[in-house]
GROMACS .gro file of C-alpha atoms in nm:
model
  431
    1UNK     CA    1   0.001   0.008   0.011
    2UNK     CA    2   0.308   0.232   0.114
    3UNK     CA    3   0.450   0.146  -0.226
    4UNK     CA    4   0.152   0.204  -0.428
    5UNK     CA    5   0.078   0.535  -0.235
    6UNK     CA    6   0.471   0.650  -0.317
    7UNK     CA    7   0.437   0.563  -0.683
    8UNK     CA    8   0.118   0.783  -0.695
    9UNK     CA    9   0.300   1.083  -0.540
   10UNK     CA   10   0.600   1.047  -0.800
   11UNK     CA   11   0.377   1.007  -1.092
   12UNK     CA   12   0.207   1.330  -0.982
   13UNK     CA   13   0.548   1.504  -0.898
   14UNK     CA   14   0.650   1.438  -1.229
   15UNK     CA   15   0.333   1.544  -1.382
   16UNK     CA   16   0.371   1.913  -1.216
   17UNK     CA   17   0.743   1.933  -1.296
   18UNK     CA   18   0.679   1.877  -1.704
   19UNK     CA   19   0.495   2.221  -1.790
   20UNK     CA   20   0.372   2.067  -2.096
   21UNK     CA   21   0.175   1.751  -1.921
   22UNK     CA   22   0.078   1.975  -1.650
   23UNK     CA   23  -0.126   2.220  -1.918
   24UNK     CA   24  -0.238   1.937  -2.084
   25UNK     CA   25  -0.390   1.737  -1.815
   26UNK     CA   26  -0.548   2.053  -1.706
   27UNK     CA   27  -0.669   2.127  -2.040
   28UNK     CA   28  -0.811   1.781  -2.085
   29UNK     CA   29  -0.947   1.761  -1.732
   30UNK     CA   30  -1.106   2.138  -1.811
   31UNK     CA   31  -1.263   2.029  -2.137
   32UNK     CA   32  -1.363   1.708  -1.982
   33UNK     CA   33  -1.560   1.907  -1.701
   34UNK     CA   34  -1.716   2.093  -2.005
   35UNK     CA   35  -1.802   1.777  -2.186
   36UNK     CA   36  -1.965   1.631  -1.899
   37UNK     CA   37  -2.181   1.938  -1.839
   38UNK     CA   38  -2.293   1.942  -2.199
   39UNK     CA   39  -2.369   1.554  -2.180
   40UNK     CA   40  -2.589   1.636  -1.895
   41UNK     CA   41  -2.710   1.929  -2.023
   42UNK     CA   42  -2.843   1.737  -2.351
   43UNK     CA   43  -2.964   1.448  -2.114
   44UNK     CA   44  -3.190   1.670  -1.925
   45UNK     CA   45  -3.279   1.846  -2.251
   46UNK     CA   46  -3.347   1.545  -2.425
   47UNK     CA   47  -3.568   1.436  -2.158
   48UNK     CA   48  -3.757   1.775  -2.150
   49UNK     CA   49  -3.750   1.856  -2.511
   50UNK     CA   50  -3.888   1.662  -2.788
   51UNK     CA   51  -3.646   1.528  -3.056
   52UNK     CA   52  -3.751   1.769  -3.304
   53UNK     CA   53  -3.667   2.078  -3.080
   54UNK     CA   54  -3.346   1.922  -2.978
   55UNK     CA   55  -3.252   1.881  -3.345
   56UNK     CA   56  -3.327   2.251  -3.401
   57UNK     CA   57  -3.143   2.366  -3.129
   58UNK     CA   58  -2.835   2.169  -3.191
   59UNK     CA   59  -2.863   2.310  -3.563
   60UNK     CA   60  -2.899   2.671  -3.482
   61UNK     CA   61  -2.584   2.642  -3.195
   62UNK     CA   62  -2.355   2.456  -3.480
   63UNK     CA   63  -2.467   2.737  -3.716
   64UNK     CA   64  -2.356   3.004  -3.491
   65UNK     CA   65  -2.027   2.793  -3.376
   66UNK     CA   66  -1.933   2.787  -3.748
   67UNK     CA   67  -2.042   3.182  -3.866
   68UNK     CA   68  -1.765   3.223  -3.532
   69UNK     CA   69  -1.501   3.088  -3.659
   70UNK     CA   70  -1.529   3.296  -3.974
   71UNK     CA   71  -1.518   3.640  -3.749
   72UNK     CA   72  -1.218   3.518  -3.466
   73UNK     CA   73  -1.005   3.578  -3.791
   74UNK     CA   74  -0.727   3.334  -3.674
   75UNK     CA   75  -0.658   3.549  -3.372
   76UNK     CA   76  -0.676   3.270  -3.071
   77UNK     CA   77  -0.387   3.059  -3.193
   78UNK     CA   78  -0.188   3.429  -3.277
   79UNK     CA   79  -0.234   3.491  -2.916
   80UNK     CA   80  -0.109   3.150  -2.773
   81UNK     CA   81   0.186   3.179  -3.055
   82UNK     CA   82   0.322   3.493  -3.008
   83UNK     CA   83   0.174   3.684  -2.669
   84UNK     CA   84   0.384   3.544  -2.431
   85UNK     CA   85   0.707   3.662  -2.605
   86UNK     CA   86   0.554   3.999  -2.716
   87UNK     CA   87   0.683   4.337  -2.499
   88UNK     CA   88   0.346   4.488  -2.522
   89UNK     CA   89   0.122   4.232  -2.420
   90UNK     CA   90  -0.188   4.456  -2.306
   91UNK     CA   91  -0.183   4.633  -2.666
   92UNK     CA   92  -0.192   4.288  -2.849
   93UNK     CA   93  -0.470   4.154  -2.657
   94UNK     CA   94  -0.687   4.461  -2.641
   95UNK     CA   95  -0.639   4.503  -3.065
   96UNK     CA   96  -0.738   4.141  -3.097
   97UNK     CA   97  -1.019   4.183  -2.872
   98UNK     CA   98  -1.189   4.449  -3.029
   99UNK     CA   99  -1.134   4.345  -3.360
  100UNK     CA  100  -1.272   3.975  -3.288
  101UNK     CA  101  -1.572   4.197  -3.107
  102UNK     CA  102  -1.622   4.421  -3.398
  103UNK     CA  103  -1.616   4.156  -3.684
  104UNK     CA  104  -1.844   3.893  -3.499
  105UNK     CA  105  -2.088   4.163  -3.409
  106UNK     CA  106  -2.092   4.254  -3.784
  107UNK     CA  107  -2.066   3.888  -3.883
  108UNK     CA  108  -2.396   3.778  -3.690
  109UNK     CA  109  -2.578   4.039  -3.830
  110UNK     CA  110  -2.513   3.940  -4.155
  111UNK     CA  111  -2.591   3.593  -4.107
  112UNK     CA  112  -2.905   3.681  -3.988
  113UNK     CA  113  -2.978   3.813  -4.316
  114UNK     CA  114  -2.901   3.526  -4.530
  115UNK     CA  115  -2.987   3.210  -4.285
  116UNK     CA  116  -3.281   3.143  -4.436
  117UNK     CA  117  -3.120   3.097  -4.743
  118UNK     CA  118  -2.830   2.903  -4.625
  119UNK     CA  119  -3.062   2.646  -4.378
  120UNK     CA  120  -3.429   2.691  -4.466
  121UNK     CA  121  -3.522   2.484  -4.143
  122UNK     CA  122  -3.374   2.769  -3.913
  123UNK     CA  123  -3.597   3.050  -4.086
  124UNK     CA  124  -3.792   3.093  -3.750
  125UNK     CA  125  -3.497   3.311  -3.635
  126UNK     CA  126  -3.671   3.590  -3.844
  127UNK     CA  127  -3.999   3.551  -3.682
  128UNK     CA  128  -3.875   3.596  -3.302
  129UNK     CA  129  -3.632   3.895  -3.215
  130UNK     CA  130  -3.517   3.689  -2.911
  131UNK     CA  131  -3.378   3.403  -3.118
  132UNK     CA  132  -3.204   3.658  -3.351
  133UNK     CA  133  -3.027   3.867  -3.048
  134UNK     CA  134  -2.928   3.521  -2.937
  135UNK     CA  135  -2.783   3.396  -3.227
  136UNK     CA  136  -2.579   3.711  -3.280
  137UNK     CA  137  -2.458   3.674  -2.919
  138UNK     CA  138  -2.385   3.313  -2.950
  139UNK     CA  139  -2.157   3.439  -3.264
  140UNK     CA  140  -1.971   3.708  -3.087
  141UNK     CA  141  -1.926   3.524  -2.751
  142UNK     CA  142  -1.806   3.206  -2.880
  143UNK     CA  143  -1.542   3.394  -3.120
  144UNK     CA  144  -1.469   3.582  -2.777
  145UNK     CA  145  -1.474   3.301  -2.542
  146UNK     CA  146  -1.196   3.108  -2.773
  147UNK     CA  147  -0.966   3.416  -2.786
  148UNK     CA  148  -0.989   3.460  -2.421
  149UNK     CA  149  -0.916   3.063  -2.363
  150UNK     CA  150  -0.608   3.140  -2.581
  151UNK     CA  151  -0.477   3.417  -2.398
  152UNK     CA  152  -0.484   3.230  -2.079
  153UNK     CA  153  -0.291   2.930  -2.263
  154UNK     CA  154  -0.082   3.171  -2.431
  155UNK     CA  155   0.046   3.219  -2.029
  156UNK     CA  156   0.089   2.844  -1.937
  157UNK     CA  157  -0.218   2.880  -1.706
  158UNK     CA  158  -0.419   2.593  -1.717
  159UNK     CA  159  -0.555   2.593  -1.397
  160UNK     CA  160  -0.744   2.916  -1.476
  161UNK     CA  161  -0.894   2.761  -1.780
  162UNK     CA  162  -0.950   2.474  -1.529
  163UNK     CA  163  -1.170   2.716  -1.300
  164UNK     CA  164  -1.349   2.867  -1.563
  165UNK     CA  165  -1.502   2.495  -1.649
  166UNK     CA  166  -1.627   2.433  -1.312
  167UNK     CA  167  -1.794   2.776  -1.265
  168UNK     CA  168  -2.003   2.768  -1.582
  169UNK     CA  169  -2.106   2.436  -1.612
  170UNK     CA  170  -2.301   2.396  -1.288
  171UNK     CA  171  -2.564   2.624  -1.380
  172UNK     CA  172  -2.576   2.496  -1.757
  173UNK     CA  173  -2.705   2.130  -1.596
  174UNK     CA  174  -2.955   2.314  -1.393
  175UNK     CA  175  -3.099   2.603  -1.614
  176UNK     CA  176  -3.291   2.389  -1.829
  177UNK     CA  177  -3.562   2.309  -1.576
  178UNK     CA  178  -3.638   2.663  -1.555
  179UNK     CA  179  -3.689   2.720  -1.961
  180UNK     CA  180  -3.898   2.399  -2.041
  181UNK     CA  181  -4.187   2.624  -2.185
  182UNK     CA  182  -3.951   2.847  -2.400
  183UNK     CA  183  -3.852   2.549  -2.641
  184UNK     CA  184  -3.560   2.644  -2.879
  185UNK     CA  185  -3.546   2.941  -2.721
  186UNK     CA  186  -3.484   2.842  -2.359
  187UNK     CA  187  -3.224   2.595  -2.474
  188UNK     CA  188  -3.027   2.817  -2.674
  189UNK     CA  189  -3.050   3.111  -2.446
  190UNK     CA  190  -2.891   2.904  -2.172
  191UNK     CA  191  -2.574   2.867  -2.427
  192UNK     CA  192  -2.553   3.214  -2.472
  193UNK     CA  193  -2.584   3.292  -2.073
  194UNK     CA  194  -2.313   3.056  -2.025
  195UNK     CA  195  -2.065   3.186  -2.257
  196UNK     CA  196  -2.118   3.553  -2.111
  197UNK     CA  197  -2.042   3.409  -1.780
  198UNK     CA  198  -1.733   3.241  -1.879
  199UNK     CA  199  -1.592   3.535  -2.068
  200UNK     CA  200  -1.661   3.757  -1.762
  201UNK     CA  201  -1.434   3.494  -1.590
  202UNK     CA  202  -1.156   3.519  -1.807
  203UNK     CA  203  -1.164   3.853  -1.853
  204UNK     CA  204  -1.125   3.909  -1.463
  205UNK     CA  205  -0.858   3.660  -1.451
  206UNK     CA  206  -0.650   3.830  -1.740
  207UNK     CA  207  -0.661   4.150  -1.588
  208UNK     CA  208  -0.610   4.060  -1.208
  209UNK     CA  209  -0.355   3.754  -1.277
  210UNK     CA  210  -0.212   3.798  -1.639
  211UNK     CA  211  -0.196   4.134  -1.795
  212UNK     CA  212  -0.294   4.502  -1.650
  213UNK     CA  213  -0.555   4.565  -1.913
  214UNK     CA  214  -0.554   4.948  -1.818
  215UNK     CA  215  -0.527   5.182  -2.016
  216UNK     CA  216  -0.738   5.015  -2.279
  217UNK     CA  217  -0.468   5.092  -2.557
  218UNK     CA  218  -0.467   4.886  -2.829
  219UNK     CA  219  -0.168   4.825  -3.041
  220UNK     CA  220  -0.271   4.772  -3.428
  221UNK     CA  221   0.117   4.733  -3.517
  222UNK     CA  222   0.168   4.410  -3.287
  223UNK     CA  223  -0.143   4.249  -3.530
  224UNK     CA  224   0.021   4.345  -3.822
  225UNK     CA  225   0.336   4.199  -3.720
  226UNK     CA  226   0.155   3.832  -3.732
  227UNK     CA  227  -0.052   3.885  -3.998
  228UNK     CA  228   0.096   3.645  -4.222
  229UNK     CA  229   0.022   3.396  -3.961
  230UNK     CA  230  -0.271   3.534  -3.859
  231UNK     CA  231  -0.420   3.473  -4.167
  232UNK     CA  232  -0.347   3.125  -4.266
  233UNK     CA  233  -0.464   3.026  -3.906
  234UNK     CA  234  -0.788   3.174  -3.975
  235UNK     CA  235  -0.865   3.063  -4.322
  236UNK     CA  236  -0.689   2.680  -4.189
  237UNK     CA  237  -0.851   2.731  -3.851
  238UNK     CA  238  -1.215   2.781  -4.039
  239UNK     CA  239  -1.155   2.490  -4.276
  240UNK     CA  240  -1.049   2.294  -3.961
  241UNK     CA  241  -1.372   2.314  -3.773
  242UNK     CA  242  -1.628   2.318  -4.065
  243UNK     CA  243  -1.660   1.883  -4.028
  244UNK     CA  244  -1.770   1.931  -3.692
  245UNK     CA  245  -2.000   2.188  -3.717
  246UNK     CA  246  -2.138   2.088  -4.039
  247UNK     CA  247  -2.230   1.769  -3.987
  248UNK     CA  248  -2.564   1.833  -3.763
  249UNK     CA  249  -2.626   2.097  -4.023
  250UNK     CA  250  -2.611   1.861  -4.315
  251UNK     CA  251  -2.808   1.568  -4.130
  252UNK     CA  252  -3.073   1.813  -4.070
  253UNK     CA  253  -3.091   1.915  -4.437
  254UNK     CA  254  -3.079   1.554  -4.578
  255UNK     CA  255  -3.232   1.320  -4.310
  256UNK     CA  256  -3.402   1.557  -4.099
  257UNK     CA  257  -3.398   1.696  -3.751
  258UNK     CA  258  -3.456   1.402  -3.532
  259UNK     CA  259  -3.169   1.230  -3.702
  260UNK     CA  260  -2.963   1.530  -3.641
  261UNK     CA  261  -3.038   1.487  -3.250
  262UNK     CA  262  -2.994   1.080  -3.294
  263UNK     CA  263  -2.669   1.174  -3.415
  264UNK     CA  264  -2.554   1.479  -3.201
  265UNK     CA  265  -2.538   1.255  -2.895
  266UNK     CA  266  -2.283   1.051  -3.021
  267UNK     CA  267  -2.118   1.336  -3.125
  268UNK     CA  268  -2.128   1.465  -2.785
  269UNK     CA  269  -1.972   1.149  -2.626
  270UNK     CA  270  -1.697   1.082  -2.874
  271UNK     CA  271  -1.593   1.468  -2.774
  272UNK     CA  272  -1.438   1.328  -2.470
  273UNK     CA  273  -1.191   1.185  -2.735
  274UNK     CA  274  -1.126   1.491  -2.909
  275UNK     CA  275  -1.051   1.643  -2.575
  276UNK     CA  276  -0.782   1.472  -2.525
  277UNK     CA  277  -0.619   1.543  -2.873
  278UNK     CA  278  -0.689   1.904  -2.868
  279UNK     CA  279  -0.585   1.978  -2.514
  280UNK     CA  280  -0.253   1.826  -2.562
  281UNK     CA  281  -0.192   1.982  -2.888
  282UNK     CA  282  -0.289   2.312  -2.758
  283UNK     CA  283  -0.039   2.253  -2.476
  284UNK     CA  284   0.195   2.149  -2.695
  285UNK     CA  285   0.175   2.492  -2.910
  286UNK     CA  286   0.184   2.685  -2.584
  287UNK     CA  287   0.474   2.505  -2.464
  288UNK     CA  288   0.651   2.543  -2.793
  289UNK     CA  289   0.610   2.903  -2.828
  290UNK     CA  290   0.836   2.946  -2.529
  291UNK     CA  291   1.134   2.880  -2.791
  292UNK     CA  292   1.243   2.925  -3.125
  293UNK     CA  293   1.469   2.596  -3.084
  294UNK     CA  294   1.363   2.321  -3.314
  295UNK     CA  295   1.551   2.055  -3.155
  296UNK     CA  296   1.331   2.140  -2.845
  297UNK     CA  297   1.018   2.142  -3.035
  298UNK     CA  298   1.091   1.802  -3.172
  299UNK     CA  299   1.108   1.673  -2.810
  300UNK     CA  300   0.792   1.866  -2.710
  301UNK     CA  301   0.614   1.684  -3.036
  302UNK     CA  302   0.760   1.338  -2.903
  303UNK     CA  303   0.610   1.396  -2.558
  304UNK     CA  304   0.295   1.523  -2.645
  305UNK     CA  305   0.303   1.200  -2.877
  306UNK     CA  306   0.327   0.965  -2.619
  307UNK     CA  307   0.111   1.192  -2.354
  308UNK     CA  308  -0.157   1.170  -2.610
  309UNK     CA  309  -0.189   0.794  -2.674
  310UNK     CA  310  -0.115   0.672  -2.352
  311UNK     CA  311  -0.429   0.868  -2.252
  312UNK     CA  312  -0.644   0.835  -2.555
  313UNK     CA  313  -0.646   0.452  -2.629
  314UNK     CA  314  -0.794   0.354  -2.289
  315UNK     CA  315  -1.048   0.607  -2.335
  316UNK     CA  316  -1.134   0.480  -2.659
  317UNK     CA  317  -1.187   0.148  -2.520
  318UNK     CA  318  -1.368   0.249  -2.201
  319UNK     CA  319  -1.645   0.445  -2.437
  320UNK     CA  320  -1.661   0.144  -2.682
  321UNK     CA  321  -1.758  -0.051  -2.353
  322UNK     CA  322  -1.978   0.227  -2.184
  323UNK     CA  323  -2.130   0.367  -2.499
  324UNK     CA  324  -2.436   0.187  -2.479
  325UNK     CA  325  -2.526   0.269  -2.161
  326UNK     CA  326  -2.453   0.645  -2.177
  327UNK     CA  327  -2.676   0.677  -2.492
  328UNK     CA  328  -2.951   0.494  -2.307
  329UNK     CA  329  -2.934   0.770  -2.047
  330UNK     CA  330  -3.071   0.995  -2.329
  331UNK     CA  331  -3.358   0.746  -2.412
  332UNK     CA  332  -3.401   0.414  -2.598
  333UNK     CA  333  -3.437   0.552  -2.921
  334UNK     CA  334  -3.119   0.759  -2.898
  335UNK     CA  335  -2.927   0.406  -2.817
  336UNK     CA  336  -3.082   0.249  -3.069
  337UNK     CA  337  -2.983   0.484  -3.350
  338UNK     CA  338  -2.664   0.593  -3.187
  339UNK     CA  339  -2.454   0.332  -3.086
  340UNK     CA  340  -2.291   0.178  -3.452
  341UNK     CA  341  -2.214   0.584  -3.523
  342UNK     CA  342  -2.060   0.612  -3.170
  343UNK     CA  343  -1.841   0.291  -3.200
  344UNK     CA  344  -1.743   0.462  -3.549
  345UNK     CA  345  -1.667   0.799  -3.387
  346UNK     CA  346  -1.451   0.676  -3.138
  347UNK     CA  347  -1.235   0.468  -3.366
  348UNK     CA  348  -1.154   0.785  -3.584
  349UNK     CA  349  -1.057   0.975  -3.287
  350UNK     CA  350  -0.718   0.755  -3.343
  351UNK     CA  351  -0.676   0.935  -3.653
  352UNK     CA  352  -0.816   1.224  -3.558
  353UNK     CA  353  -0.530   1.267  -3.295
  354UNK     CA  354  -0.285   1.263  -3.519
  355UNK     CA  355  -0.462   1.546  -3.732
  356UNK     CA  356  -0.476   1.777  -3.419
  357UNK     CA  357  -0.098   1.690  -3.371
  358UNK     CA  358   0.005   1.754  -3.724
  359UNK     CA  359  -0.153   2.105  -3.750
  360UNK     CA  360  -0.004   2.178  -3.419
  361UNK     CA  361   0.341   2.088  -3.578
  362UNK     CA  362   0.269   2.300  -3.861
  363UNK     CA  363   0.176   2.635  -3.659
  364UNK     CA  364   0.476   2.581  -3.443
  365UNK     CA  365   0.712   2.582  -3.770
  366UNK     CA  366   0.523   2.859  -3.909
  367UNK     CA  367   0.413   2.663  -4.215
  368UNK     CA  368   0.120   2.877  -4.310
  369UNK     CA  369   0.081   2.748  -4.641
  370UNK     CA  370   0.087   2.413  -4.541
  371UNK     CA  371  -0.120   2.422  -4.239
  372UNK     CA  372  -0.399   2.589  -4.460
  373UNK     CA  373  -0.407   2.301  -4.746
  374UNK     CA  374  -0.430   2.036  -4.471
  375UNK     CA  375  -0.692   2.194  -4.314
  376UNK     CA  376  -0.875   2.252  -4.638
  377UNK     CA  377  -0.775   1.895  -4.781
  378UNK     CA  378  -0.940   1.741  -4.431
  379UNK     CA  379  -1.258   1.964  -4.449
  380UNK     CA  380  -1.310   1.849  -4.834
  381UNK     CA  381  -1.264   1.514  -4.750
  382UNK     CA  382  -1.459   1.470  -4.463
  383UNK     CA  383  -1.755   1.680  -4.588
  384UNK     CA  384  -1.710   1.525  -4.923
  385UNK     CA  385  -1.777   1.142  -4.785
  386UNK     CA  386  -2.055   1.265  -4.550
  387UNK     CA  387  -2.217   1.444  -4.872
  388UNK     CA  388  -2.200   1.108  -5.082
  389UNK     CA  389  -2.282   0.880  -4.764
  390UNK     CA  390  -2.534   1.098  -4.585
  391UNK     CA  391  -2.876   1.005  -4.757
  392UNK     CA  392  -2.795   0.622  -4.651
  393UNK     CA  393  -2.828   0.684  -4.281
  394UNK     CA  394  -2.616   0.766  -3.948
  395UNK     CA  395  -2.391   0.481  -3.972
  396UNK     CA  396  -2.296   0.590  -4.332
  397UNK     CA  397  -2.228   0.926  -4.184
  398UNK     CA  398  -1.998   0.775  -3.988
  399UNK     CA  399  -1.849   0.578  -4.193
  400UNK     CA  400  -1.795   0.916  -4.388
  401UNK     CA  401  -1.634   1.063  -4.099
  402UNK     CA  402  -1.405   0.802  -4.055
  403UNK     CA  403  -1.256   0.793  -4.436
  404UNK     CA  404  -1.192   1.133  -4.422
  405UNK     CA  405  -0.995   1.127  -4.097
  406UNK     CA  406  -0.781   0.837  -4.193
  407UNK     CA  407  -0.691   1.006  -4.545
  408UNK     CA  408  -0.599   1.301  -4.352
  409UNK     CA  409  -0.374   1.121  -4.113
  410UNK     CA  410  -0.174   0.951  -4.366
  411UNK     CA  411  -0.078   1.214  -4.510
  412UNK     CA  412   0.030   1.382  -4.151
  413UNK     CA  413   0.249   1.047  -4.109
  414UNK     CA  414   0.431   1.157  -4.432
  415UNK     CA  415   0.508   1.469  -4.327
  416UNK     CA  416   0.596   1.366  -3.982
  417UNK     CA  417   0.867   1.097  -4.148
  418UNK     CA  418   1.002   1.377  -4.366
  419UNK     CA  419   1.059   1.573  -4.047
  420UNK     CA  420   1.224   1.287  -3.836
  421UNK     CA  421   0.995   1.355  -3.550
  422UNK     CA  422   1.048   1.023  -3.423
  423UNK     CA  423   1.402   0.973  -3.514
  424UNK     CA  424   1.616   1.208  -3.310
  425UNK     CA  425   1.786   1.108  -3.019
  426UNK     CA  426   1.743   0.808  -3.147
  427UNK     CA  427   1.416   0.674  -2.997
  428UNK     CA  428   1.069   0.800  -2.841
  429UNK     CA  429   1.207   0.814  -2.482
  430UNK     CA  430   1.090   1.135  -2.294
  431UNK     CA  431   1.320   1.132  -1.978
   0.00000   0.00000   0.00000
């Protein structure tokens, strides 16, 4: 017993002393809390609202997330990559915040005009002032939330992102009980409230613990200095999130809103696996931003790769085992329609992890063109296969997702081999 306790303490101390592992673990934990919060939120909603309302709400939120990827201008990754080593930290942050805020408000207003054309089933937004305002809020707050998290991550302070996750997810699981009578307005309104609460927390932490934000003096020169990087991240990042945000919208359009609800719940559960990949990759980018030494970058990459798959493989096996009872919590029909897609999405996460690390490696090396091209290829491959297979049902949608991720991962393995990422120091040793 004493020996086991000593081993646990040694593992904990080693984890806390390694900045990359510590921050990636804190990010994984915070994102896991977000995913648990989202899981229970949708479980509650699935029992309080009909599948049609759930499907429309999912399409609404996904549409807002999609628009926010157009309006953040690639600045969240720019902040992570350059803020820590910039002399005028306040000027860079304020400039990025104002730009993202203004562009997101304008983008949200513009999408109100075109939403009926782009997604006819969300045309109901035009008949409700509440939904119109909520859509603009979701677009703006989603873009700003990403920027604020990037700011905290730039300082390698994952504990504050963890704190935010705890603070915002408690009300998210409770509020649906008070908005049952509001239907889609209630579900989307809760999303907006949670985002506003998270941004407020991030602003307080940034001002009190990381950067003194007064006077509110923006430095556009700092943004211009990193213009090329921001532009490539804008277009590359925009394309990178297209598959995840478009899938529910495609399903609503081809198979109907109920099918979107039945597929989105497996996506929500599989998001636990994506959390491991995205958090490890974000920590890798943050750690690598502290130096321009390529040898160090390769060392960080190897550590991140091993850390990722040590966590990911057991998590996949566990999810495959527990997938059916988890979906059954939503309802019998959710388990019946969603379990096989869940298994396919779980297997896909092995390749999604490679793609996350590949994107991050290209960002670390400032290979902007390659980053854009790989994200474009992945988006077109995944969306293309899904569009081809979607009419055949939800299992076919999952297979389309898997095929696109496998092809992208194969290309990234070629890039890794050419960069000799697994050969330096003669092995994959991490210590």
